[in-house]
CSV table of C-alpha atoms and ligand atoms in Angstrom, one decimal:
chain,number,residue,atom,x,y,z
F,180,MET,CA,0.1,0.2,0.2
F,181,ILE,CA,1.2,3.5,-1.3
F,182,ILE,CA,1.2,6.9,1.3
F,183,LYS,CA,0.7,10.1,-0.6
F,184,ASN,CA,1.5,13.4,0.1
F,185,ILE,CA,3.6,13.2,3.0
F,186,LYS,CA,6.8,15.2,4.9
F,187,ILE,CA,9.5,13.6,5.9
F,188,ILE,CA,9.8,16.4,9.0
F,189,ASP,CA,13.2,14.1,10.9
F,190,ILE,CA,15.1,12.3,10.4
F,191,LEU,CA,15.9,9.5,13.0
F,192,GLN,CA,19.8,8.2,14.5
F,193,ASP,CA,19.7,5.0,11.8
F,194,GLY,CA,18.6,8.2,8.7
F,195,ARG,CA,15.3,6.8,8.2
F,196,GLY,CA,12.7,10.6,8.3
F,197,VAL,CA,10.3,10.6,10.3
F,198,ALA,CA,5.7,12.2,8.9
F,199,ARG,CA,2.9,11.9,10.6
F,200,THR,CA,0.1,10.4,8.7
F,201,GLU,CA,-3.6,10.1,10.6
F,202,GLY,CA,-2.3,10.4,13.3
F,203,LYS,CA,0.4,7.5,13.2
F,204,THR,CA,4.8,8.2,13.0
F,205,VAL,CA,5.7,6.6,9.7
F,206,PHE,CA,9.4,5.7,9.7
F,207,VAL,CA,10.4,6.0,6.3
F,208,GLU,CA,13.7,4.4,4.4
F,209,ASN,CA,15.5,6.1,2.1
F,210,ALA,CA,13.9,9.9,2.8
F,211,VAL,CA,15.2,13.2,2.4
F,212,TYR,CA,15.1,16.0,5.6
F,213,GLY,CA,12.0,18.0,4.4
F,214,GLU,CA,10.9,16.3,1.3
F,215,THR,CA,7.4,15.9,0.6
F,216,LEU,CA,6.8,11.7,-1.1
F,217,ASP,CA,5.2,8.6,-1.5
F,218,ALA,CA,6.3,5.9,0.6
F,219,GLU,CA,4.7,2.3,0.5
F,220,ILE,CA,4.0,0.9,3.6
F,221,LEU,CA,6.6,-2.3,4.5
F,222,ALA,CA,4.7,-3.3,7.5
F,223,GLU,CA,2.2,-1.4,10.4
F,224,LYS,CA,3.3,-1.5,13.7
F,225,LYS,CA,1.1,-1.0,17.0
F,226,ASN,CA,1.9,2.4,16.5
F,227,PHE,CA,3.6,3.6,13.4
F,228,LEU,CA,4.5,2.4,10.7
F,229,GLU,CA,7.6,1.4,9.0
F,230,ALA,CA,8.3,2.0,4.8
F,231,ARG,CA,10.3,3.3,2.0
F,232,LYS,CA,10.6,6.3,-0.5
F,233,SER,CA,8.2,5.2,-3.6
F,234,GLN,CA,9.1,8.0,-5.6
F,235,THR,CA,9.6,12.4,-4.1
F,236,LYS,CA,7.0,15.2,-4.7
F,237,LEU,CA,8.1,18.2,-3.4
F,238,LYS,CA,11.8,18.3,-3.6
F,239,SER,CA,13.5,19.3,-0.2
F,240,ASP,CA,14.3,23.3,0.7
F,241,TYR,CA,17.9,21.7,2.5
F,242,GLN,CA,18.5,19.1,-0.2
F,243,ARG,CA,21.5,19.3,-2.2
F,244,LYS,CA,23.3,17.0,-4.7
F,245,PRO,CA,25.7,14.3,-2.3
F,246,PRO,CA,29.1,14.8,-3.3
F,247,CYS,CA,29.9,11.3,-3.1
F,248,PRO,CA,29.0,8.8,-6.1
F,249,TYR,CA,28.2,5.3,-4.4
F,250,PHE,CA,26.4,7.9,-1.0
F,251,TYR,CA,22.2,6.2,-2.3
F,252,GLU,CA,24.0,2.8,-2.1
F,253,CYS,CA,26.5,2.9,0.2
F,254,GLY,CA,25.5,2.1,4.4
F,255,GLY,CA,28.4,4.3,5.7
F,256,CYS,CA,26.7,8.1,5.7
F,257,SER,CA,23.0,8.6,5.9
F,258,ILE,CA,22.1,12.2,5.0
F,259,MET,CA,24.8,13.7,2.5
F,260,ASP,CA,22.0,14.8,0.3
F,261,ILE,CA,21.5,17.8,2.7
F,262,ASN,CA,23.8,20.8,4.2
F,263,TYR,CA,25.0,20.3,6.6
F,264,LYS,CA,24.2,23.4,8.3
F,265,THR,CA,20.4,22.0,8.3
F,266,GLN,CA,23.1,18.2,9.1
F,267,ILE,CA,23.6,20.3,12.8
F,268,ASP,CA,20.3,21.7,13.0
F,269,LEU,CA,19.3,17.6,13.1
F,270,LYS,CA,21.9,16.7,15.9
F,271,GLN,CA,21.3,19.0,18.0
F,272,ASN,CA,17.2,18.8,17.4
F,273,LEU,CA,18.0,15.2,17.9
F,274,ILE,CA,19.8,16.2,21.2
F,275,LYS,CA,17.2,18.3,23.4
F,276,ASN,CA,13.7,15.2,22.4
F,277,ALA,CA,15.9,12.9,23.9
F,278,ILE,CA,16.4,15.2,27.0
F,279,LYS,CA,13.0,16.4,26.8
F,280,LYS,CA,11.2,12.8,26.5
F,281,SER,CA,12.9,11.4,29.5
F,282,THR,CA,13.1,14.6,31.4
F,283,GLY,CA,10.6,16.5,30.7
F,284,ILE,CA,12.8,19.5,30.6
F,285,ASN,CA,13.0,22.3,27.1
F,286,LEU,CA,16.5,22.8,26.5
F,287,GLU,CA,17.5,25.6,24.8
F,288,ASP,CA,19.8,25.7,22.4
F,289,ILE,CA,22.9,23.6,22.6
F,290,GLU,CA,25.8,24.2,20.8
F,291,VAL,CA,27.4,21.6,19.0
F,292,ILE,CA,30.6,22.6,17.9
F,293,GLU,CA,31.3,21.9,13.8
F,294,SER,CA,34.4,19.8,11.9
F,295,PRO,CA,35.4,19.6,8.6
F,296,GLU,CA,33.1,17.9,6.4
F,297,PHE,CA,35.1,15.3,5.0
F,298,SER,CA,37.8,13.3,5.5
F,299,TYR,CA,38.1,13.3,8.4
F,300,ARG,CA,38.1,9.8,9.8
F,301,ASN,CA,41.0,7.9,11.7
F,302,LYS,CA,39.1,4.7,11.2
F,303,ILE,CA,37.0,2.6,8.7
F,304,ARG,CA,35.9,-0.7,8.5
F,305,LEU,CA,35.6,-2.0,5.5
F,306,GLN,CA,34.4,-5.7,4.8
F,307,VAL,CA,36.2,-7.8,2.1
F,308,ASP,CA,35.0,-9.8,-0.8
F,309,LYS,CA,36.1,-13.9,-1.9
F,310,ASP,CA,38.6,-11.9,-4.9
F,311,GLY,CA,39.9,-9.6,-2.2
F,312,GLY,CA,37.2,-6.1,-3.2
F,313,LEU,CA,36.4,-3.5,0.1
F,314,ASN,CA,33.0,-2.7,0.5
F,315,TYR,CA,30.8,-1.0,3.1
F,316,LEU,CA,27.2,-2.7,3.7
F,317,GLU,CA,23.9,-1.6,1.6
F,318,THR,CA,22.1,0.1,4.8
F,319,TYR,CA,19.1,-1.9,4.6
F,320,SER,CA,19.6,-5.1,2.3
F,321,LYS,CA,23.0,-4.8,4.0
F,322,LYS,CA,24.1,-6.1,0.2
F,323,MET,CA,28.3,-5.0,-0.5
F,324,VAL,CA,28.8,-2.0,-2.3
F,325,LYS,CA,32.3,-2.0,-3.2
F,326,ILE,CA,34.1,1.1,-3.4
F,327,ASP,CA,37.8,2.8,-4.4
F,328,ASP,CA,37.4,6.3,-2.3
F,329,CYS,CA,35.8,6.6,0.7
F,330,LEU,CA,35.2,10.7,1.6
F,331,ILE,CA,35.1,10.7,5.0
F,332,ALA,CA,37.9,8.6,5.4
F,333,ASN,CA,41.1,10.6,5.8
F,334,GLU,CA,43.2,11.7,3.4
F,335,LYS,CA,46.3,8.9,3.9
F,336,ILE,CA,43.9,6.6,4.7
F,337,ALA,CA,41.9,7.5,1.0
F,338,GLU,CA,45.6,7.5,-0.6
F,339,ASN,CA,46.0,4.5,0.2
F,340,LEU,CA,43.4,2.6,0.3
F,341,VAL,CA,44.1,0.6,-3.8
F,342,ASP,CA,47.2,0.2,-2.0
F,343,ILE,CA,45.9,-1.8,1.1
F,344,ALA,CA,43.3,-3.7,-2.2
F,345,LYS,CA,45.7,-5.0,-3.6
F,346,ILE,CA,46.7,-7.2,-0.6
F,347,THR,CA,43.6,-7.9,0.7
F,348,ARG,CA,43.3,-8.9,-3.6
F,349,GLU,CA,46.2,-10.9,-3.1
F,350,ILE,CA,45.5,-13.0,0.0
F,351,ASN,CA,42.0,-13.8,-1.4
F,352,GLN,CA,42.7,-15.2,-4.5
F,353,LYS,CA,45.2,-17.1,-2.7
F,354,PHE,CA,43.1,-18.3,0.0
F,355,THR,CA,39.9,-18.2,-1.2
F,356,GLY,CA,37.9,-15.2,0.5
F,357,ILE,CA,39.8,-15.9,4.2
F,358,ILE,CA,39.7,-12.1,4.8
F,359,GLU,CA,36.0,-10.5,6.2
F,360,GLU,CA,36.8,-7.5,7.4
F,361,ILE,CA,39.6,-4.7,7.1
F,362,SER,CA,39.4,-2.5,10.0
F,363,ILE,CA,42.3,0.3,8.5
F,364,ARG,CA,43.5,3.1,11.0
F,365,ALA,CA,44.8,5.9,10.2
F,366,SER,CA,47.8,7.9,13.4
F,367,GLU,CA,49.7,11.0,11.6
F,368,LYS,CA,53.2,8.5,10.3
F,369,ASN,CA,51.6,5.8,10.1
F,370,ILE,CA,48.5,2.9,8.6
F,371,LEU,CA,47.4,-0.2,11.0
F,372,LEU,CA,46.1,-2.4,9.4
F,373,ASN,CA,43.5,-5.9,10.8
F,374,LEU,CA,42.7,-7.8,9.5
F,375,GLN,CA,39.2,-10.2,10.6
F,376,GLY,CA,38.9,-13.8,9.1
F,377,ASN,CA,39.2,-17.6,9.5
F,378,PHE,CA,42.7,-17.5,9.0
F,379,ASN,CA,44.0,-21.5,9.6
F,380,ASN,CA,48.0,-21.9,10.2
F,381,LYS,CA,48.8,-22.3,6.1
F,382,ALA,CA,47.7,-19.0,5.7
F,383,ILE,CA,49.6,-17.5,8.2
F,384,ALA,CA,52.2,-18.7,7.4
F,385,TYR,CA,52.1,-17.2,3.6
F,386,ILE,CA,50.7,-14.2,5.7
F,387,LYS,CA,53.8,-14.3,7.5
F,388,GLU,CA,56.1,-14.6,4.5
F,389,ARG,CA,54.8,-12.2,2.3
F,390,TYR,CA,54.0,-8.8,4.2
F,391,SER,CA,56.1,-9.6,7.4
F,392,ASN,CA,58.3,-6.1,5.4
F,393,SER,CA,55.2,-4.6,4.9
F,394,ILE,CA,54.6,-0.5,5.1
F,395,TYR,CA,51.5,-1.1,6.5
F,396,ASN,CA,51.3,-2.2,10.2
F,397,ILE,CA,49.3,-5.3,10.1
F,398,ASN,CA,47.8,-7.3,13.2
F,399,LEU,CA,45.0,-10.8,12.1
F,400,LEU,CA,43.0,-10.6,14.3
F,401,VAL,CA,41.8,-14.9,14.9
F,402,ALA,CA,38.6,-15.6,17.2
F,403,ARG,CA,40.1,-13.0,20.2
F,404,ASP,CA,43.8,-13.6,19.6
F,405,LEU,CA,45.8,-10.6,17.1
F,406,ILE,CA,49.1,-12.2,15.7
F,407,ILE,CA,50.9,-9.1,14.4
F,408,ILE,CA,52.1,-10.0,11.1
F,409,SER,CA,54.2,-5.9,10.1
F,410,GLY,CA,54.9,-3.5,12.7
F,411,GLU,CA,54.1,-2.7,16.6
F,412,GLY,CA,50.4,-4.1,16.7
F,413,TYR,CA,49.8,-0.4,18.0
F,414,LEU,CA,50.2,3.5,16.6
F,415,ASP,CA,51.4,6.6,17.8
F,416,TYR,CA,48.9,9.9,18.5
F,417,LYS,CA,48.8,13.2,19.4
F,418,ILE,CA,46.3,15.5,21.6
F,419,GLY,CA,47.5,19.0,22.3
F,420,GLN,CA,50.8,18.5,23.7
F,421,LYS,CA,50.3,14.5,25.4
F,422,GLU,CA,51.0,11.3,23.4
F,423,PHE,CA,49.9,8.4,23.1
F,424,LYS,CA,50.3,4.8,22.5
F,425,ILE,CA,46.6,3.3,21.0
F,426,SER,CA,46.7,-1.0,20.4
F,427,ALA,CA,45.4,-2.6,17.1
F,428,ASN,CA,41.6,-3.0,19.3
F,429,ASP,CA,41.6,-0.1,21.7
F,430,PHE,CA,39.3,2.0,21.4
F,431,TYR,CA,40.2,6.2,20.2
F,432,GLN,CA,38.0,8.7,19.2
F,433,VAL,CA,37.5,9.3,15.1
F,434,ASN,CA,37.5,12.5,14.1
F,435,ASP,CA,40.4,14.4,13.7
F,436,TYR,CA,39.9,17.0,13.0
F,437,GLN,CA,37.5,17.0,16.5
F,438,ILE,CA,39.1,14.7,19.5
F,439,GLU,CA,41.0,17.7,20.8
F,440,LYS,CA,38.0,19.9,21.4
F,441,LEU,CA,35.8,16.8,23.0
F,442,TYR,CA,37.7,16.6,25.8
F,443,GLY,CA,38.8,20.9,26.2
F,444,VAL,CA,34.4,20.2,26.5
F,445,ALA,CA,34.9,18.2,29.0
F,446,ARG,CA,38.1,20.8,30.9
F,447,GLU,CA,36.1,23.1,30.8
F,448,PHE,CA,33.0,21.7,32.2
F,449,LEU,CA,35.2,20.3,35.3
F,450,GLY,CA,37.8,22.3,35.7
F,451,GLU,CA,41.3,21.1,35.9
F,452,ASN,CA,43.4,19.1,39.1
F,453,GLN,CA,40.8,17.4,41.1
F,454,LYS,CA,41.1,14.3,42.1
F,455,LEU,CA,39.6,12.6,39.1
F,456,LEU,CA,37.5,9.1,38.0
F,457,ASP,CA,37.5,8.0,35.0
F,458,LEU,CA,34.7,5.4,34.3
F,459,TYR,CA,35.7,3.7,30.8
F,460,CYS,CA,38.6,5.0,30.1
F,461,GLY,CA,39.9,3.0,27.3
F,462,SER,CA,43.5,4.2,27.2
F,463,ALA,CA,43.6,7.3,29.0
F,464,THR,CA,43.1,9.9,26.4
F,465,SER,CA,40.0,11.6,27.1
F,466,SER,CA,40.7,12.2,31.1
F,467,MET,CA,45.0,12.9,30.4
F,468,SER,CA,43.3,16.1,27.8
F,469,ILE,CA,41.6,16.6,31.0
F,470,ASN,CA,43.7,16.5,34.0
F,471,ASP,CA,47.3,16.9,34.0
F,472,ASP,CA,48.3,14.3,36.7
F,473,ASN,CA,45.8,12.6,39.4
F,474,ILE,CA,44.0,10.0,37.6
F,475,VAL,CA,41.8,7.1,38.4
F,476,GLY,CA,41.1,5.1,35.3
F,477,VAL,CA,38.2,2.3,35.4
F,478,GLU,CA,38.2,0.3,32.0
F,479,ILE,CA,36.7,-3.3,30.8
F,480,ASN,CA,39.6,-4.3,27.8
F,481,LYS,CA,42.7,-4.9,29.8
F,482,ASN,CA,44.7,-4.2,26.0
F,483,ALA,CA,43.8,-0.8,26.6
F,484,ILE,CA,44.9,-0.6,30.8
F,485,GLU,CA,48.0,-1.6,29.8
F,486,ASP,CA,48.5,1.3,27.6
F,487,ALA,CA,46.8,3.5,29.9
F,488,LYS,CA,49.6,3.1,32.1
F,489,GLU,CA,52.5,3.7,29.5
F,490,ASN,CA,50.8,6.9,28.4
F,491,ALA,CA,50.6,7.9,31.9
F,492,LYS,CA,53.8,8.0,31.4
F,493,ARG,CA,55.2,8.6,28.2
F,494,ASN,CA,52.9,12.1,30.0
F,495,GLY,CA,55.3,12.5,33.6
F,496,LEU,CA,51.3,11.5,35.1
F,497,ARG,CA,53.1,10.8,39.1
F,498,ASP,CA,49.3,9.8,40.9
F,499,TYR,CA,47.5,7.9,38.7
F,500,LYS,CA,46.1,3.8,39.0
F,501,PHE,CA,44.0,2.2,36.0
F,502,ILE,CA,43.3,-0.8,36.6
F,503,ALA,CA,41.3,-3.6,34.9
F,504,LYS,CA,37.7,-3.7,36.0
F,505,ASN,CA,33.3,-4.1,34.7
F,506,ALA,CA,32.5,-0.7,35.8
F,507,LYS,CA,29.7,-2.3,37.6
F,508,PHE,CA,31.9,-2.8,39.9
F,509,ILE,CA,33.7,-0.4,41.3
F,510,ASP,CA,32.0,0.5,44.2
F,511,ASN,CA,32.3,3.2,47.4
F,512,ASN,CA,34.4,2.0,49.4
F,513,PHE,CA,36.7,2.0,46.0
F,514,ILE,CA,35.7,6.2,45.2
F,515,ASN,CA,36.0,6.8,49.1
F,516,LYS,CA,39.7,5.7,49.4
F,517,GLU,CA,40.5,7.1,46.4
F,518,LYS,CA,39.4,10.8,47.4
F,519,ILE,CA,37.7,12.0,44.4
F,520,ASP,CA,36.6,14.7,43.4
F,521,ALA,CA,34.7,13.7,40.1
F,522,ILE,CA,34.3,11.6,38.1
F,523,THR,CA,34.4,11.5,34.4
F,524,VAL,CA,31.9,8.5,32.5
F,525,ASP,CA,32.4,8.0,28.6
F,526,PRO,CA,30.9,4.6,27.9
F,527,PRO,CA,29.8,2.4,25.0
F,528,ARG,CA,26.0,3.4,22.5
F,529,ALA,CA,23.7,1.2,25.6
F,530,GLY,CA,24.4,3.5,28.2
F,531,LEU,CA,25.6,3.6,32.2
F,532,ASP,CA,25.0,0.3,33.8
F,533,LYS,CA,22.0,0.7,36.3
F,534,GLU,CA,24.5,-0.1,39.4
F,535,VAL,CA,27.5,2.3,38.2
F,536,VAL,CA,24.7,5.8,38.0
F,537,LYS,CA,23.6,4.2,41.7
F,538,THR,CA,27.3,3.8,42.6
F,539,ILE,CA,28.3,7.0,41.6
F,540,ALA,CA,24.9,9.5,43.4
F,541,ASN,CA,25.7,7.0,46.8
F,542,ALA,CA,29.0,8.2,47.0
F,543,ASP,CA,27.7,11.8,47.2
F,544,ILE,CA,30.8,13.4,44.1
F,545,GLU,CA,29.7,16.5,42.9
F,546,LYS,CA,30.0,17.2,39.5
F,547,ILE,CA,29.5,14.6,37.0
F,548,VAL,CA,30.6,14.4,33.3
F,549,TYR,CA,28.8,11.9,30.5
F,550,ILE,CA,30.8,12.2,27.2
F,551,SER,CA,27.9,9.7,25.8
F,552,CYS,CA,28.1,8.8,21.6
F,553,ASN,CA,24.1,8.4,21.9
F,554,PRO,CA,21.1,11.2,22.7
F,555,GLN,CA,18.3,8.3,23.3
F,556,THR,CA,20.7,6.7,26.8
F,557,LEU,CA,22.5,10.1,27.1
F,558,ALA,CA,19.1,11.0,28.5
F,559,ARG,CA,17.7,8.2,30.3
F,560,ASP,CA,20.9,8.3,31.8
F,561,ILE,CA,20.3,11.7,33.0
F,562,LYS,CA,16.9,11.2,34.1
F,563,ARG,CA,18.6,8.3,36.3
F,564,PHE,CA,20.4,10.9,37.7
F,565,ILE,CA,18.0,13.4,38.8
F,566,ASP,CA,15.7,10.7,40.2
F,567,ARG,CA,18.7,10.5,42.2
F,568,GLY,CA,19.8,13.9,43.1
F,569,TYR,CA,22.4,15.4,40.4
F,570,LYS,CA,21.0,18.4,38.1
F,571,LEU,CA,21.9,18.8,34.4
F,572,GLU,CA,23.6,22.3,34.8
F,573,LYS,CA,26.4,22.5,30.9
F,574,ILE,CA,25.5,20.1,27.9
F,575,LYS,CA,27.4,21.9,25.2
F,576,ALA,CA,27.8,18.7,21.6
F,577,VAL,CA,30.1,18.1,19.5
F,578,ASP,CA,29.8,16.8,15.7
F,579,MET,CA,32.6,13.9,15.5
F,580,PHE,CA,30.9,12.5,12.5
F,581,PRO,CA,30.0,14.3,9.7
F,582,GLN,CA,27.3,13.3,7.3
F,583,THR,CA,25.3,10.5,9.5
F,584,MET,CA,23.7,10.8,12.3
F,585,HIS,CA,25.5,10.8,15.1
F,586,VAL,CA,27.1,13.2,17.9
F,587,GLU,CA,29.1,13.4,20.7
F,588,THR,CA,27.3,15.4,23.8
F,589,VAL,CA,29.2,15.6,26.8
F,590,VAL,CA,27.7,16.9,30.0
F,591,LEU,CA,27.9,18.5,33.4
F,592,MET,CA,25.6,16.8,35.8
F,593,SER,CA,26.7,18.3,39.6
F,594,ARG,CA,24.9,18.4,43.3
F,595,LYS,CA,21.2,19.8,43.9
J,823,SAM,C1,33.8,5.3,23.9
J,823,SAM,S1,34.8,4.3,24.4
J,823,SAM,C2,35.3,5.8,25.5
J,823,SAM,C3,36.8,5.4,26.0
J,823,SAM,C4,38.2,6.7,25.9
J,823,SAM,N1,37.3,7.5,26.9
J,823,SAM,C5,38.0,7.5,24.9
J,823,SAM,O1,37.5,8.7,24.4
J,823,SAM,O2,39.4,7.3,24.3
J,823,SAM,C6,34.1,3.1,25.3
J,823,SAM,C7,34.9,2.3,26.6
J,823,SAM,O3,34.2,1.5,27.3
J,823,SAM,C8,34.9,0.5,27.8
J,823,SAM,N2,33.5,-0.3,28.2
J,823,SAM,C9,32.8,-1.2,27.8
J,823,SAM,N3,32.2,-1.2,28.9
J,823,SAM,C10,33.0,-1.9,29.7
J,823,SAM,C11,32.7,-2.0,30.9
J,823,SAM,N4,31.1,-2.1,31.5
J,823,SAM,N5,33.3,-1.2,32.0
J,823,SAM,C12,34.2,-0.7,31.8
J,823,SAM,N6,35.1,-0.6,30.4
J,823,SAM,C13,34.4,-0.5,29.5
J,823,SAM,C14,35.6,-0.2,26.5
J,823,SAM,O4,36.0,-0.6,26.1
J,823,SAM,C15,35.4,1.7,26.2
J,823,SAM,O5,37.1,1.2,26.2
């Protein structure tokens, strides 16, 4: 069935358009923000409809020709067909709406710090096909879309894509389709390739023999183990004046231009020189950008914790402790014993475990800075903190992901 002449009034985080018709919300695939369209209904749920655009009736005022030739097939970007100013407005609304829905708070305008629109990603992940070609996935069908350029990848990655594909082709043609996925990371000086697949001993021996002198740092991911083929298994990055070792499996923020600004917002909100507990600390890039010393970090990835310790040495810290642990097992005794003044949390998309909110609130910490890549879980967790006596004090967003509906938000909460 076709619904006619519906106007796209918003965009979801997954890139689908939002429209309303006869009291129902419609989520529309392939829609452009601001356009009026006809859509074919794919599924009818109790409170909403799922649909796919069948034709545009009235073009959007915000629309532009996407500069990437793969945009209409590739699932890597979802809103490259609208101008950047509107992308920023949409992200602002996404955060405001999520917070309004969870907490009832009507925020004034939120500042969203803009990014250069293209060539910003220091990491991309691609699917490798049977012949070794490099692909993104189509958004809805998950079909592979072969690419030999990517406008949001930084120049170092983009310039090397064709040569990197020569490696994946050579290996996959010799050992039919053995590499399934590749993640490509670039620092200022080097490129690191993580190849994922079902490597058998023969293939591992061959890849070692053939690529141990590669100009790239190459690793194989076999089950959860990392086999270093060439280079060091990590990259060195600089954020401001500080230097960081980031291993192949550590988290690292993907936008080269914005990382310092993101952590700068956290520092501005928190002030310096307090004893800081950094939950979900990764390799401690954020806490060491906020504080020069006095850091306790907790992180589930043991390797990232080893790197955090190394990073503390590299940056001359004297008072630090990094613990490999699930954040939900941190308790009040620990927080009191460490004489913590302030806490930063930077969890994955799922947000904070309820236990973590409870522990922080019971420890009576005055200032909490929450760095979040998901406005929905952030809003849910803000509500949980409010229910435990905290106040939403400040909020600012940083666009780390132009051409997509993703955004980082930094929030300061304090005891009422
Ligand atoms: C969004 S990253 C932030 C890392 C760091 N703050 C940064 O800016 O690079 C989230 C981190 O949380 C870690 N993590 C995930 N679940 C965790 C848990 N239950 N307890 C502690 N750390 C966790 C991940 O390994 C990852 O390093």
